[in-house]
Coordinates of C-alpha atoms in Angstrom, one line a residue:
M1 CA -6.3 -12.5 6.8
K2 CA -7.6 -9.1 5.8
N3 CA -7.5 -8.4 2.4
I4 CA -9.2 -5.7 1.0
L5 CA -7.7 -5.6 -2.6
L6 CA -10.0 -4.8 -5.3
I7 CA -9.9 -7.6 -8.2
L8 CA -9.8 -7.4 -12.0
T9 CA -13.4 -6.8 -13.6
S10 CA -14.0 -5.6 -17.5
W11 CA -14.2 -2.1 -18.0
L12 CA -14.7 0.5 -20.5
L13 CA -11.2 2.4 -20.7
F14 CA -12.0 5.3 -22.2
V15 CA -8.6 7.5 -21.6
V16 CA -6.3 8.2 -24.7
P17 CA -4.1 5.4 -25.8
L18 CA -0.4 6.0 -25.8
H19 CA 1.8 6.7 -28.4
A20 CA 5.2 6.2 -29.5
Q21 CA 6.5 9.5 -28.6
Q22 CA 5.6 10.8 -25.6
P23 CA 3.0 14.0 -25.2
S24 CA 3.7 17.2 -24.1
A25 CA 3.1 18.5 -20.8
N26 CA 0.2 20.2 -21.8
T27 CA -1.2 17.5 -23.1
V28 CA -0.9 15.0 -20.2
T29 CA -2.0 17.9 -17.8
A30 CA -5.2 18.6 -20.0
R31 CA -6.4 15.0 -20.0
L32 CA -5.8 14.6 -16.7
E33 CA -8.1 17.5 -15.5
K34 CA -10.4 15.9 -18.0
N35 CA -10.5 12.3 -16.7
I36 CA -9.6 12.5 -13.4
P37 CA -13.0 13.6 -12.0
V38 CA -14.7 10.9 -14.4
L39 CA -12.5 8.3 -13.0
M40 CA -13.3 9.6 -9.4
Q41 CA -17.4 9.6 -9.9
R42 CA -16.8 6.1 -11.6
D43 CA -15.2 4.5 -8.8
Y44 CA -16.7 6.1 -5.7
I45 CA -13.4 8.3 -4.7
P46 CA -14.6 11.7 -3.0
G47 CA -11.1 13.5 -2.8
L48 CA -7.8 13.0 -4.7
T49 CA -4.6 15.4 -5.2
A50 CA -2.4 14.8 -8.0
A51 CA 1.3 15.8 -9.1
Y52 CA 2.8 15.6 -12.6
I53 CA 6.7 15.8 -13.1
H54 CA 8.1 16.4 -16.7
H55 CA 11.7 16.0 -16.9
G56 CA 12.3 16.6 -13.5
K57 CA 10.4 19.9 -12.9
L58 CA 6.8 20.2 -11.1
V59 CA 4.9 21.1 -14.1
W60 CA 1.3 20.6 -12.9
I61 CA -0.9 20.3 -9.3
H62 CA -4.5 19.8 -9.3
H63 CA -7.2 19.0 -6.2
F64 CA -10.4 17.3 -7.1
G65 CA -13.0 16.7 -4.8
V66 CA -13.8 16.5 -1.4
A67 CA -11.3 16.1 1.9
N68 CA -14.9 15.0 4.0
A69 CA -17.8 13.6 2.0
A70 CA -20.2 14.3 4.8
T71 CA -19.1 17.9 5.3
K72 CA -18.3 18.4 1.6
M73 CA -14.8 20.3 2.6
P74 CA -12.9 20.5 -0.5
V75 CA -9.8 19.4 -1.1
T76 CA -7.6 22.4 -1.4
D77 CA -3.4 23.2 -1.2
S78 CA -3.6 22.7 2.5
T79 CA -5.3 19.4 2.7
L80 CA -3.1 16.7 4.0
F81 CA -3.1 13.0 2.7
E82 CA -2.2 9.9 4.5
A83 CA 0.8 8.6 2.4
A84 CA 0.8 5.6 3.8
S85 CA 3.6 3.2 2.9
L86 CA 5.0 5.9 0.8
S87 CA 6.4 6.9 4.0
K88 CA 8.9 3.9 3.4
V89 CA 10.7 6.0 0.3
V90 CA 11.2 8.7 2.8
T91 CA 12.8 6.8 5.4
A92 CA 14.8 4.6 2.8
Y93 CA 16.2 8.4 2.0
A94 CA 16.7 9.4 5.4
A95 CA 18.9 6.1 6.0
L96 CA 20.6 6.8 3.1
K97 CA 22.0 10.2 4.0
L98 CA 23.2 8.4 7.0
V99 CA 25.4 5.8 5.0
D100 CA 26.8 8.8 2.9
A101 CA 27.4 10.6 6.4
G102 CA 29.4 7.4 7.5
L103 CA 27.2 6.7 10.4
L104 CA 25.4 3.7 8.8
N105 CA 26.6 0.7 6.8
L106 CA 24.6 -1.0 4.4
D107 CA 25.8 -4.3 5.3
T108 CA 26.4 -4.3 8.9
P109 CA 24.2 -6.1 10.8
L110 CA 21.2 -3.5 12.3
N111 CA 21.6 -5.2 15.9
T112 CA 25.3 -4.3 16.0
Y113 CA 24.1 -0.8 16.1
L114 CA 21.3 -1.2 18.5
G115 CA 23.3 -3.1 21.1
N116 CA 20.6 -5.6 21.4
N117 CA 18.3 -8.3 19.9
Y118 CA 15.4 -6.0 19.5
D119 CA 11.9 -7.9 19.7
I120 CA 13.7 -10.5 17.8
G121 CA 14.5 -13.0 21.0
N122 CA 17.3 -15.6 20.2
D123 CA 16.9 -16.6 16.8
P124 CA 20.6 -16.6 15.4
R125 CA 19.7 -15.2 12.1
I126 CA 19.2 -11.4 13.3
H127 CA 23.1 -11.6 12.8
L128 CA 22.2 -11.6 9.1
I129 CA 19.6 -8.9 8.9
T130 CA 20.9 -5.4 7.6
A131 CA 20.0 -2.0 6.4
R132 CA 20.4 -3.3 2.9
R133 CA 17.8 -6.3 3.6
V134 CA 15.7 -4.3 5.3
L135 CA 15.2 -1.4 2.9
S136 CA 14.8 -4.2 -0.2
H137 CA 12.4 -6.3 1.7
S138 CA 14.6 -9.3 2.3
A139 CA 15.3 -9.2 5.9
G140 CA 12.7 -12.2 6.7
F141 CA 10.1 -10.3 8.7
P142 CA 6.6 -10.7 8.1
N143 CA 4.6 -7.3 6.9
W144 CA 3.5 -6.7 10.7
R145 CA 3.6 -9.1 13.5
S146 CA 0.4 -10.9 14.8
K147 CA -1.6 -8.6 16.9
G148 CA -0.8 -8.7 20.9
D149 CA 2.9 -10.4 19.6
S150 CA 5.9 -8.8 21.6
L151 CA 8.2 -11.1 19.6
L152 CA 9.0 -10.6 15.9
P153 CA 9.6 -13.4 14.0
I154 CA 12.1 -14.0 11.2
N155 CA 10.0 -16.2 8.6
F156 CA 13.1 -17.4 6.5
T157 CA 16.6 -16.9 6.3
P158 CA 17.6 -13.0 5.6
G159 CA 18.7 -12.5 1.7
E160 CA 16.9 -15.7 0.5
R161 CA 13.8 -13.7 -1.0
F162 CA 11.7 -11.0 -1.4
S163 CA 8.9 -10.6 1.5
Y164 CA 7.4 -7.4 2.0
S165 CA 8.0 -5.8 5.4
G166 CA 6.6 -3.0 7.5
E167 CA 8.7 -4.2 10.2
G168 CA 11.6 -4.0 8.8
F169 CA 11.4 -0.3 8.5
V170 CA 10.7 0.2 11.8
Y171 CA 13.2 -1.9 13.1
L172 CA 15.9 0.1 11.2
A173 CA 14.4 3.6 12.4
K174 CA 15.1 2.4 16.3
V175 CA 18.9 2.0 14.9
M176 CA 18.8 5.4 12.9
E177 CA 17.6 6.8 16.3
K178 CA 20.4 5.1 18.4
I179 CA 23.5 6.4 15.9
T180 CA 21.7 9.8 15.7
H181 CA 20.7 10.2 19.1
L182 CA 17.4 11.9 17.7
P183 CA 13.8 10.8 17.6
Y184 CA 12.5 9.4 14.2
E185 CA 10.4 12.2 13.7
K186 CA 13.1 14.9 14.1
L187 CA 15.5 13.4 12.3
I188 CA 13.4 13.0 9.1
V189 CA 12.6 16.9 9.7
Q190 CA 16.6 17.3 9.8
T191 CA 17.7 15.2 7.1
V192 CA 14.2 15.4 4.6
F193 CA 11.5 18.0 5.3
G194 CA 13.9 20.8 5.9
P195 CA 16.2 20.4 3.3
L196 CA 13.4 19.8 0.9
G197 CA 11.5 22.5 1.8
M198 CA 8.4 20.1 2.9
T199 CA 6.9 22.5 5.0
H200 CA 3.4 20.7 5.0
S201 CA 4.5 17.2 6.2
S202 CA 4.7 15.7 9.5
M203 CA 5.6 12.2 10.7
V204 CA 3.4 12.6 13.5
W205 CA -0.2 13.8 14.6
E206 CA -0.4 17.5 15.5
P207 CA -3.7 18.8 16.8
A208 CA -3.7 21.2 13.7
F209 CA -4.6 18.5 11.5
Q210 CA -8.0 18.0 12.7
H211 CA -9.4 20.5 10.1
L212 CA -7.0 19.8 7.6
Q213 CA -6.7 16.1 7.1
A214 CA -8.5 14.4 4.5
Y215 CA -10.9 11.8 6.0
R216 CA -10.9 8.1 5.3
H217 CA -13.6 6.8 3.0
D218 CA -14.9 3.1 2.1
W219 CA -15.6 1.5 -0.9
L220 CA -19.0 3.0 -1.4
G221 CA -17.9 6.3 -0.8
N222 CA -18.8 6.9 2.9
V223 CA -16.7 8.6 5.7
S224 CA -15.0 6.0 7.6
T225 CA -12.1 7.3 10.1
L226 CA -9.9 10.2 10.7
A227 CA -6.8 8.5 11.3
D228 CA -5.3 10.7 14.4
Y229 CA -2.7 7.8 15.8
P230 CA -0.3 9.6 17.5
Q231 CA 3.1 8.2 17.1
A232 CA 5.5 8.2 14.3
N233 CA 6.0 4.8 12.3
A234 CA 8.8 4.9 9.6
A235 CA 6.6 2.5 7.3
A236 CA 3.4 4.1 7.4
S237 CA 2.5 7.5 9.3
L238 CA 3.6 10.1 6.9
R239 CA 1.1 13.0 6.3
T240 CA 1.7 15.2 3.2
T241 CA 0.8 17.3 0.3
A242 CA 0.7 16.5 -3.4
K243 CA 3.2 19.5 -3.8
D244 CA 5.8 18.1 -0.4
Y245 CA 6.0 14.5 -1.9
A246 CA 6.5 15.7 -5.6
A247 CA 9.5 17.7 -4.2
F248 CA 10.5 14.6 -2.7
L249 CA 10.2 12.6 -5.6
I250 CA 12.1 15.0 -7.6
A251 CA 15.1 14.8 -5.0
V252 CA 14.9 11.1 -5.3
L253 CA 15.1 10.9 -9.2
D254 CA 17.9 13.7 -9.1
G255 CA 19.9 12.3 -6.3
K256 CA 20.0 15.6 -4.6
G257 CA 21.5 15.2 -0.9
L258 CA 23.0 11.7 -1.5
K259 CA 26.2 10.9 -3.4
K260 CA 26.3 9.3 -6.7
A261 CA 26.8 5.9 -6.1
T262 CA 24.6 5.7 -3.3
H263 CA 21.8 7.2 -5.7
E264 CA 22.7 4.7 -8.1
A265 CA 22.1 2.1 -5.6
M266 CA 19.2 3.2 -4.3
L267 CA 17.8 2.9 -7.9
T268 CA 19.6 -0.6 -8.7
P269 CA 18.0 -4.2 -8.4
Q270 CA 18.8 -5.5 -4.6
I271 CA 16.2 -8.4 -5.3
K272 CA 13.6 -9.6 -7.6
V273 CA 10.4 -9.4 -6.5
D274 CA 9.0 -12.7 -8.5
S275 CA 12.0 -13.6 -10.8
V276 CA 9.1 -16.3 -12.4
K277 CA 5.9 -14.5 -12.2
Q278 CA 6.8 -10.4 -12.8
P279 CA 10.6 -10.9 -13.7
Q280 CA 10.8 -7.0 -14.7
L281 CA 10.0 -6.4 -10.8
A282 CA 12.7 -5.9 -8.3
W283 CA 13.0 -3.7 -5.4
G284 CA 16.0 -1.1 -5.0
L285 CA 16.9 0.3 -1.8
G286 CA 13.7 1.4 -0.1
I287 CA 12.0 1.6 -3.5
G288 CA 10.0 -0.9 -5.8
L289 CA 11.6 -0.9 -9.2
E290 CA 10.7 -2.0 -12.5
I291 CA 13.3 -3.0 -15.6
T292 CA 11.6 -3.0 -19.0
P293 CA 13.5 -3.2 -22.5
D294 CA 12.7 0.2 -23.3
A295 CA 12.9 2.5 -19.9
R296 CA 13.3 2.0 -16.0
Y297 CA 10.7 2.9 -13.9
C298 CA 10.9 3.3 -9.6
W299 CA 7.7 3.2 -7.7
H300 CA 5.7 2.6 -4.7
W301 CA 2.2 2.6 -3.6
G302 CA 0.5 3.1 0.2
D303 CA -2.4 1.5 1.5
Q304 CA -4.3 2.6 4.8
G305 CA -7.5 0.6 3.8
D306 CA -9.8 3.6 3.1
S307 CA -6.9 5.9 1.8
K308 CA -4.6 5.0 -0.9
A309 CA -1.7 6.8 -2.6
C310 CA 0.9 5.7 -5.3
F311 CA 3.4 7.2 -7.9
T312 CA 5.3 5.9 -10.9
A313 CA 8.4 7.8 -12.4
N314 CA 10.3 6.9 -15.7
I315 CA 13.7 7.1 -14.2
D316 CA 15.4 7.7 -17.7
T317 CA 13.0 10.8 -18.8
R318 CA 12.3 11.8 -14.8
D319 CA 8.3 11.9 -16.0
A320 CA 6.3 11.0 -12.9
I321 CA 2.7 10.5 -11.6
L322 CA 2.0 11.0 -8.4
Y323 CA -1.3 11.0 -6.7
F324 CA -3.5 10.7 -3.0
T325 CA -6.7 9.8 -2.7
N326 CA -9.3 9.5 0.9
S327 CA -10.6 6.3 -0.8
A328 CA -10.5 2.5 -0.4
N329 CA -10.7 2.6 -4.0
G330 CA -8.0 4.7 -5.1
M331 CA -5.7 2.2 -6.6
S332 CA -8.7 1.0 -8.6
I333 CA -7.7 3.8 -11.3
A334 CA -4.1 3.3 -11.1
S335 CA -3.8 2.0 -14.7
E336 CA -5.8 4.7 -16.1
M337 CA -3.8 7.6 -14.0
L338 CA -0.5 5.8 -15.3
E339 CA -1.9 5.5 -19.1
L340 CA -2.7 9.5 -19.0
S341 CA 0.4 10.6 -18.0
I342 CA 3.5 8.2 -18.6
G343 CA 2.1 5.0 -19.7
G344 CA 1.0 1.9 -18.1
H345 CA -1.1 -0.7 -19.7
Q346 CA 2.2 -3.1 -19.5
H347 CA 3.6 -2.3 -16.6
E348 CA 4.2 -5.1 -14.7
I349 CA 3.5 -3.3 -11.2
L350 CA -0.3 -3.3 -11.8
A351 CA -0.2 -7.0 -12.4
W352 CA 1.7 -7.6 -9.1
L353 CA -0.1 -5.4 -6.8
D354 CA -3.7 -6.8 -8.4
Y355 CA -5.7 -4.3 -7.0
G356 CA -8.1 -4.4 -10.6
K357 CA -11.1 -2.4 -11.2
F358 CA -13.7 -1.0 -9.7
D359 CA -17.2 -3.4 -9.5
P360 CA -20.6 -1.9 -9.4
A361 CA -22.2 -4.8 -8.7
A362 CA -20.3 -5.5 -5.7
A363 CA -21.8 -2.1 -4.6
D364 CA -25.1 -3.1 -5.5
L365 CA -24.5 -6.1 -3.4
V366 CA -23.6 -4.4 -0.3
K367 CA -26.5 -2.3 -0.5
A368 CA -28.9 -4.8 -0.8
I369 CA -27.5 -6.9 1.9
K370 CA -27.6 -3.9 4.3
H371 CA -31.2 -3.6 3.5
D372 CA -32.7 -7.0 3.0
G373 CA -29.8 -9.0 4.8
A374 CA -26.9 -11.2 3.5
T375 CA -29.4 -14.3 2.5
S376 CA -31.6 -12.9 0.6
A377 CA -29.4 -10.6 -1.2
L378 CA -26.9 -13.3 -2.1
Q379 CA -29.9 -15.5 -2.9
T380 CA -31.0 -12.8 -5.3
Y381 CA -27.1 -12.1 -6.6
Q382 CA -26.7 -15.8 -7.5
R383 CA -30.0 -16.0 -9.3
Q384 CA -29.7 -12.6 -11.6
R385 CA -25.8 -12.2 -11.5
T386 CA -24.4 -11.6 -15.1
H387 CA -21.0 -12.3 -13.8
V388 CA -18.7 -13.4 -10.7
I389 CA -17.9 -10.7 -8.3
G390 CA -14.0 -11.0 -8.0
E391 CA -12.5 -12.7 -5.0
N392 CA -10.9 -10.0 -3.5
Q393 CA -13.8 -7.4 -3.8
L394 CA -16.4 -10.0 -2.0
N395 CA -13.8 -10.1 0.5
S396 CA -13.6 -6.2 1.1
M397 CA -17.2 -6.8 1.3
G398 CA -17.0 -9.3 4.3
Y399 CA -14.7 -6.9 6.2
L400 CA -16.6 -4.1 5.7
L401 CA -19.4 -5.8 7.5
L402 CA -17.2 -6.9 10.3
R403 CA -16.3 -3.7 10.9
D404 CA -19.9 -2.9 11.3
K405 CA -20.2 -5.8 13.7
N406 CA -22.3 -7.4 11.6
I407 CA -20.5 -10.6 11.9
T408 CA -23.4 -12.8 10.6
D409 CA -23.8 -11.4 7.3
A410 CA -20.0 -11.2 7.0
I411 CA -19.7 -15.0 7.5
A412 CA -22.4 -15.3 5.0
V413 CA -20.3 -13.1 2.3
F414 CA -16.9 -15.1 3.0
T415 CA -18.9 -18.2 2.6
Q416 CA -20.2 -17.2 -0.6
N417 CA -16.4 -16.6 -1.7
T418 CA -15.2 -20.2 -0.9
K419 CA -18.0 -21.2 -3.3
D420 CA -16.9 -19.0 -6.0
Y421 CA -13.2 -19.2 -5.3
P422 CA -12.7 -22.7 -3.5
D423 CA -9.0 -23.1 -4.6
S424 CA -7.9 -19.7 -2.9
Y425 CA -6.4 -20.2 0.3
N426 CA -7.0 -16.3 1.3
V427 CA -11.1 -16.7 1.1
W428 CA -10.9 -19.6 3.8
D429 CA -8.4 -17.3 5.9
S430 CA -10.9 -14.9 6.2
L431 CA -13.7 -17.4 6.7
A432 CA -11.9 -18.4 9.4
E433 CA -11.0 -15.0 11.0
A434 CA -14.6 -14.5 11.1
Y435 CA -15.8 -17.4 12.6
M436 CA -12.9 -16.7 15.5
G437 CA -14.4 -13.1 15.6
Q438 CA -17.8 -15.1 16.5
G439 CA -16.1 -17.3 19.0
N440 CA -16.6 -20.3 16.9
T441 CA -13.0 -21.9 17.8
T442 CA -14.0 -25.3 16.2
L443 CA -14.6 -23.8 12.5
A444 CA -12.2 -21.2 13.1
I445 CA -9.3 -23.9 13.2
Q446 CA -11.1 -25.9 10.6
Y447 CA -10.9 -23.1 7.8
Y448 CA -7.4 -22.1 9.4
E449 CA -6.3 -25.8 8.5
K450 CA -8.2 -25.9 5.0
S451 CA -6.3 -22.5 4.1
L452 CA -3.0 -23.9 5.2
V453 CA -3.4 -26.9 3.1
L454 CA -4.1 -24.6 0.1
N455 CA -1.0 -22.5 0.7
P456 CA 1.6 -24.1 3.4
K457 CA 3.4 -20.7 3.3
N458 CA 0.5 -19.0 4.9
Q459 CA 2.0 -17.6 7.9
N460 CA -1.2 -15.9 9.4
A461 CA -3.0 -19.2 9.3
V462 CA 0.0 -20.8 11.2
D463 CA 0.2 -18.0 13.8
K464 CA -3.5 -17.9 14.5
L465 CA -4.0 -21.8 14.6
K466 CA -1.3 -21.9 17.3
K467 CA -3.1 -19.3 19.5
L468 CA -6.5 -21.1 18.9
K469 CA -5.2 -24.7 19.8
K470 CA -3.6 -23.1 22.7
S471 CA -6.5 -21.3 24.0

């Protein structure tokens, strides 16, 4: 299973500690401007754009670094960043406007509007899938179906539990198109971008973006790709600026364009994320929520692999921090960004996301692998290491090598991960995927089965085993 999240490692926290009283806007913006360049240099982040909202007003926007590390093109007011899953909040807001217009009911089965069963087939549980369950990630869908599958599976009874899913938002967008008779991207322009003055935002690729969009960068700071996928995706395809998205976030906090009851429902817990491990976390209608004894927060993050984005807002004070990066390491600074602005060291959000900190030892190891090969580099690493590199960071390294078509070295890295973290189902899943890419069906099956023993709910292993055994 592809997992490019970074694991927690110890690191020096140099930011100013929080005080009981929220600091002034000037204090916050001054320390953001001072510390962000240091964080970027520490974590190999080439470019970043950020906005700070204080009491519901946009008080600060700043741009840092370069949009392209190879050309040194700077980040400017016009640079477009990938919002990734921050797109889902925009889709949710548009859907709620349709609710207020009487065109969509949160609790009516979506196939009733569509007139067919979409890509789900004959599973009768489709009649339990509503806009409310899609927006709260409780529809039963996987995040994304397996590559090449035409059918979209329902993995559990809708409404039973939380399970994050981009597929649900794509399904909902099809319904929104049907009831409005508008293509999704035009509907978003009419309901969101136009009314909120978001003139530098788009759900589809435009030729002009070639010279405006920030390029993605891997976790070593190297240019990887320019995301030019042409089709709108309700869960992931928004390109925007910090100024535009800040205007949208302020609208969400204020309830602008929504009826009071609808706005309250959006920011009211619909389902718990994990009542045991993170009891403060829930999902509202299209947006993450954290309800602490002292405050209510709404939040979301975006992850396109080599680009990351995030926002967190205090619902009660209407203070918020928003930032976009063109880096695989963009979430490794999330705790500091919160600490510098609205507070964050005790947030369950960060524990649930589990990105952690960038580990320089991992960067050194991957450089050694590229120079000396995995066998030699890993032997030196085992002999000289002062700490074990995190599971997810090693996984990221393996997938970086897979992307470079270096399957042999990727297998060596994934194998090292199984030695360091033998009880993790995900490391065996990744090793199986590498062997599948090599064409070694026997070992791929063996390690997917090992992963499934450790985690019987690993749907990815179930799906891959079906395909491997059939072939």
